[in-house]
Amino acid sequence: MSGRGASFILMYGGHLSLDDKYSPTYVGGSYRPLQVSTNMNLEQLKIRILKSLKYDTSKYSINLVCRLPLGNEFIASVVDDDELCQMVLSHAVGQILLLYVEVKEITTENIVVEQLTAHMHETYTFDGVTEYNPTNPSFMPQNVE
């Protein structure tokens, strides 16, 4: 990869602990360097990391925590949305950041819970007005007479 890539050391398979100032310490596990493009979202980054660690992306998912410099110290920041992902990627240009990777197996139980949650957005009628879930565009408000 040439140009402006984001550089990380992936720490995985160990245990992350934080002190009272949120300063991270990683014990055990393994590490692997990784360079990625800076124009990716969180889901793309997670897939790239899983592939680099040789995990099947259909059977595993990950949680990410980044060790970010703060003055002369470091803090741990959970990377759980695209905005934080972009911030971490931009900080990893020109320096190497540590990413703590928690790999977890996708189980049938997790899938069932996600499916149940998705089906909880039903339409109900009260006093002649149909309520709907605005996050689901297939539900449209209607007046019932």
PDB file of C-alpha atoms in Angstrom:
ATOM      1  CA  MET A   1       0.000   0.000   0.000  1.00  0.00           C
ATOM      2  CA  SER A   2       1.455   3.334  -0.956  1.00  0.00           C
ATOM      3  CA  GLY A   3       0.546   6.861   0.057  1.00  0.00           C
ATOM      4  CA  ARG A   4      -1.350   7.846   3.146  1.00  0.00           C
ATOM      5  CA  GLY A   5      -2.243   4.684   4.991  1.00  0.00           C
ATOM      6  CA  ALA A   6      -3.283   4.307   8.605  1.00  0.00           C
ATOM      7  CA  SER A   7      -0.845   2.125  10.565  1.00  0.00           C
ATOM      8  CA  PHE A   8      -1.814  -0.017  13.538  1.00  0.00           C
ATOM      9  CA  ILE A   9      -0.466  -2.741  15.764  1.00  0.00           C
ATOM     10  CA  LEU A  10      -3.348  -5.123  16.451  1.00  0.00           C
ATOM     11  CA  MET A  11      -3.287  -6.619  19.946  1.00  0.00           C
ATOM     12  CA  TYR A  12      -5.550  -9.666  20.271  1.00  0.00           C
ATOM     13  CA  GLY A  13      -6.079 -12.785  22.341  1.00  0.00           C
ATOM     14  CA  GLY A  14      -5.064 -11.154  25.623  1.00  0.00           C
ATOM     15  CA  HIS A  15      -6.699  -9.038  28.303  1.00  0.00           C
ATOM     16  CA  LEU A  16      -7.152  -5.262  28.321  1.00  0.00           C
ATOM     17  CA  SER A  17      -7.274  -3.480  31.658  1.00  0.00           C
ATOM     18  CA  LEU A  18      -7.677   0.214  32.425  1.00  0.00           C
ATOM     19  CA  ASP A  19      -6.410   2.167  35.395  1.00  0.00           C
ATOM     20  CA  ASP A  20      -8.341   4.990  37.076  1.00  0.00           C
ATOM     21  CA  LYS A  21      -7.183   7.449  34.363  1.00  0.00           C
ATOM     22  CA  TYR A  22      -8.374   5.128  31.539  1.00  0.00           C
ATOM     23  CA  SER A  23      -4.786   4.357  30.652  1.00  0.00           C
ATOM     24  CA  PRO A  24      -4.749   0.949  28.924  1.00  0.00           C
ATOM     25  CA  THR A  25      -2.532  -2.027  29.682  1.00  0.00           C
ATOM     26  CA  TYR A  26      -2.680  -5.187  27.572  1.00  0.00           C
ATOM     27  CA  VAL A  27      -1.553  -8.497  29.052  1.00  0.00           C
ATOM     28  CA  GLY A  28      -0.860 -11.640  27.042  1.00  0.00           C
ATOM     29  CA  GLY A  29      -2.078 -12.391  23.566  1.00  0.00           C
ATOM     30  CA  SER A  30      -0.474 -11.740  20.228  1.00  0.00           C
ATOM     31  CA  TYR A  31       0.151  -8.781  17.982  1.00  0.00           C
ATOM     32  CA  ARG A  32       0.198  -8.060  14.285  1.00  0.00           C
ATOM     33  CA  PRO A  33       0.973  -4.902  12.276  1.00  0.00           C
ATOM     34  CA  LEU A  34      -1.657  -3.665   9.834  1.00  0.00           C
ATOM     35  CA  GLN A  35      -1.870  -0.792   7.376  1.00  0.00           C
ATOM     36  CA  VAL A  36      -5.249   0.215   5.945  1.00  0.00           C
ATOM     37  CA  SER A  37      -6.707   2.908   3.754  1.00  0.00           C
ATOM     38  CA  THR A  38      -7.960   5.997   5.546  1.00  0.00           C
ATOM     39  CA  ASN A  39     -11.190   6.116   3.561  1.00  0.00           C
ATOM     40  CA  MET A  40     -13.123   3.260   5.150  1.00  0.00           C
ATOM     41  CA  ASN A  41     -15.978   3.077   7.615  1.00  0.00           C
ATOM     42  CA  LEU A  42     -16.090   1.061  10.826  1.00  0.00           C
ATOM     43  CA  GLU A  43     -17.655  -2.038   9.277  1.00  0.00           C
ATOM     44  CA  GLN A  44     -15.034  -2.099   6.511  1.00  0.00           C
ATOM     45  CA  LEU A  45     -12.255  -1.716   9.081  1.00  0.00           C
ATOM     46  CA  LYS A  46     -13.642  -4.584  11.158  1.00  0.00           C
ATOM     47  CA  ILE A  47     -13.808  -6.853   8.101  1.00  0.00           C
ATOM     48  CA  ARG A  48     -10.235  -5.919   7.116  1.00  0.00           C
ATOM     49  CA  ILE A  49      -8.994  -6.685  10.631  1.00  0.00           C
ATOM     50  CA  LEU A  50     -10.827 -10.038  10.791  1.00  0.00           C
ATOM     51  CA  LYS A  51      -9.353 -11.052   7.436  1.00  0.00           C
ATOM     52  CA  SER A  52      -5.850 -10.014   8.476  1.00  0.00           C
ATOM     53  CA  LEU A  53      -6.180 -12.136  11.634  1.00  0.00           C
ATOM     54  CA  LYS A  54      -7.420 -15.079   9.514  1.00  0.00           C
ATOM     55  CA  TYR A  55     -10.938 -15.185  11.005  1.00  0.00           C
ATOM     56  CA  ASP A  56     -14.009 -16.052   8.953  1.00  0.00           C
ATOM     57  CA  THR A  57     -16.028 -12.824   8.707  1.00  0.00           C
ATOM     58  CA  SER A  58     -19.294 -14.771   8.617  1.00  0.00           C
ATOM     59  CA  LYS A  59     -18.539 -16.553  11.916  1.00  0.00           C
ATOM     60  CA  TYR A  60     -16.764 -13.871  13.954  1.00  0.00           C
ATOM     61  CA  SER A  61     -17.136 -10.208  14.850  1.00  0.00           C
ATOM     62  CA  ILE A  62     -14.903  -7.851  16.807  1.00  0.00           C
ATOM     63  CA  ASN A  63     -14.955  -4.992  19.266  1.00  0.00           C
ATOM     64  CA  LEU A  64     -12.207  -2.388  18.977  1.00  0.00           C
ATOM     65  CA  VAL A  65     -10.506  -0.189  21.562  1.00  0.00           C
ATOM     66  CA  CYS A  66      -7.812   2.249  20.452  1.00  0.00           C
ATOM     67  CA  ARG A  67      -4.928   3.532  22.570  1.00  0.00           C
ATOM     68  CA  LEU A  68      -4.855   7.255  21.823  1.00  0.00           C
ATOM     69  CA  PRO A  69      -2.119   9.695  22.855  1.00  0.00           C
ATOM     70  CA  LEU A  70      -3.225  12.447  25.235  1.00  0.00           C
ATOM     71  CA  GLY A  71      -0.286  14.695  26.035  1.00  0.00           C
ATOM     72  CA  ASN A  72       2.398  12.479  27.562  1.00  0.00           C
ATOM     73  CA  GLU A  73      -0.104   9.770  28.484  1.00  0.00           C
ATOM     74  CA  PHE A  74      -2.485   7.441  26.693  1.00  0.00           C
ATOM     75  CA  ILE A  75      -6.212   6.802  27.018  1.00  0.00           C
ATOM     76  CA  ALA A  76      -8.383   3.977  25.769  1.00  0.00           C
ATOM     77  CA  SER A  77     -11.278   4.825  23.472  1.00  0.00           C
ATOM     78  CA  VAL A  78     -13.882   2.334  22.287  1.00  0.00           C
ATOM     79  CA  VAL A  79     -14.264   2.566  18.498  1.00  0.00           C
ATOM     80  CA  ASP A  80     -17.954   1.899  18.006  1.00  0.00           C
ATOM     81  CA  ASP A  81     -19.172   4.246  15.271  1.00  0.00           C
ATOM     82  CA  ASP A  82     -18.050   5.695  11.943  1.00  0.00           C
ATOM     83  CA  GLU A  83     -17.173   9.101  13.412  1.00  0.00           C
ATOM     84  CA  LEU A  84     -14.753   7.590  15.938  1.00  0.00           C
ATOM     85  CA  CYS A  85     -13.403   5.274  13.251  1.00  0.00           C
ATOM     86  CA  GLN A  86     -12.543   8.244  11.009  1.00  0.00           C
ATOM     87  CA  MET A  87     -10.877  10.057  13.910  1.00  0.00           C
ATOM     88  CA  VAL A  88      -8.761   6.991  14.744  1.00  0.00           C
ATOM     89  CA  LEU A  89      -7.816   6.442  11.092  1.00  0.00           C
ATOM     90  CA  SER A  90      -6.721  10.072  10.718  1.00  0.00           C
ATOM     91  CA  HIS A  91      -4.594   9.844  13.904  1.00  0.00           C
ATOM     92  CA  ALA A  92      -2.943   6.674  12.573  1.00  0.00           C
ATOM     93  CA  VAL A  93      -1.486   8.485   9.561  1.00  0.00           C
ATOM     94  CA  GLY A  94       2.172   9.235  10.213  1.00  0.00           C
ATOM     95  CA  GLN A  95       2.251   7.285  13.493  1.00  0.00           C
ATOM     96  CA  ILE A  96       1.428   3.765  14.627  1.00  0.00           C
ATOM     97  CA  LEU A  97      -1.525   3.323  16.977  1.00  0.00           C
ATOM     98  CA  LEU A  98      -2.379   0.285  19.077  1.00  0.00           C
ATOM     99  CA  LEU A  99      -5.778  -1.291  18.462  1.00  0.00           C
ATOM    100  CA  TYR A 100      -7.012  -3.791  21.040  1.00  0.00           C
ATOM    101  CA  VAL A 101      -9.174  -6.350  19.268  1.00  0.00           C
ATOM    102  CA  GLU A 102     -11.736  -8.507  21.066  1.00  0.00           C
ATOM    103  CA  VAL A 103     -12.751 -11.328  18.730  1.00  0.00           C
ATOM    104  CA  LYS A 104     -16.080 -12.961  19.460  1.00  0.00           C
ATOM    105  CA  GLU A 105     -17.838 -15.814  17.754  1.00  0.00           C
ATOM    106  CA  ILE A 106     -21.215 -15.050  16.215  1.00  0.00           C
ATOM    107  CA  THR A 107     -23.556 -17.508  17.886  1.00  0.00           C
ATOM    108  CA  THR A 108     -27.060 -18.601  16.997  1.00  0.00           C
ATOM    109  CA  GLU A 109     -28.243 -17.000  20.235  1.00  0.00           C
ATOM    110  CA  ASN A 110     -26.928 -13.582  19.122  1.00  0.00           C
ATOM    111  CA  ILE A 111     -28.633 -13.923  15.746  1.00  0.00           C
ATOM    112  CA  VAL A 112     -31.970 -14.883  17.334  1.00  0.00           C
ATOM    113  CA  VAL A 113     -31.859 -11.849  19.660  1.00  0.00           C
ATOM    114  CA  GLU A 114     -31.098  -9.525  16.719  1.00  0.00           C
ATOM    115  CA  GLN A 115     -33.969 -11.012  14.689  1.00  0.00           C
ATOM    116  CA  LEU A 116     -36.393 -10.660  17.603  1.00  0.00           C
ATOM    117  CA  THR A 117     -35.366  -7.049  18.109  1.00  0.00           C
ATOM    118  CA  ALA A 118     -35.864  -6.322  14.406  1.00  0.00           C
ATOM    119  CA  HIS A 119     -39.392  -7.790  14.500  1.00  0.00           C
ATOM    120  CA  MET A 120     -40.419  -5.747  17.530  1.00  0.00           C
ATOM    121  CA  HIS A 121     -41.187  -2.739  15.299  1.00  0.00           C
ATOM    122  CA  GLU A 122     -44.823  -3.514  14.602  1.00  0.00           C
ATOM    123  CA  THR A 123     -47.736  -1.250  13.731  1.00  0.00           C
ATOM    124  CA  TYR A 124     -50.422  -0.737  16.368  1.00  0.00           C
ATOM    125  CA  THR A 125     -53.713   1.144  16.136  1.00  0.00           C
ATOM    126  CA  PHE A 126     -54.990   3.228  19.037  1.00  0.00           C
ATOM    127  CA  ASP A 127     -58.045   5.512  18.855  1.00  0.00           C
ATOM    128  CA  GLY A 128     -58.175   5.356  15.053  1.00  0.00           C
ATOM    129  CA  VAL A 129     -54.553   6.487  14.517  1.00  0.00           C
ATOM    130  CA  THR A 130     -51.904   4.046  13.325  1.00  0.00           C
ATOM    131  CA  GLU A 131     -48.550   4.528  14.988  1.00  0.00           C
ATOM    132  CA  TYR A 132     -45.409   3.588  13.143  1.00  0.00           C
ATOM    133  CA  ASN A 133     -41.683   3.346  13.617  1.00  0.00           C
ATOM    134  CA  PRO A 134     -40.004   6.302  11.831  1.00  0.00           C
ATOM    135  CA  THR A 135     -36.710   4.407  11.549  1.00  0.00           C
ATOM    136  CA  ASN A 136     -38.359   1.887   9.248  1.00  0.00           C
ATOM    137  CA  PRO A 137     -39.414   3.611   5.982  1.00  0.00           C
ATOM    138  CA  SER A 138     -41.763   0.769   5.035  1.00  0.00           C
ATOM    139  CA  PHE A 139     -44.172   1.891   7.778  1.00  0.00           C
ATOM    140  CA  MET A 140     -46.197   4.928   6.780  1.00  0.00           C
ATOM    141  CA  PRO A 141     -48.605   6.832   9.038  1.00  0.00           C
ATOM    142  CA  GLN A 142     -52.261   6.404   8.151  1.00  0.00           C
ATOM    143  CA  ASN A 143     -55.524   7.638   9.539  1.00  0.00           C
ATOM    144  CA  VAL A 144     -57.874   4.782  10.229  1.00  0.00           C
ATOM    145  CA  GLU A 145     -61.594   5.511  10.190  1.00  0.00           C
TER     146      GLU A 145
END
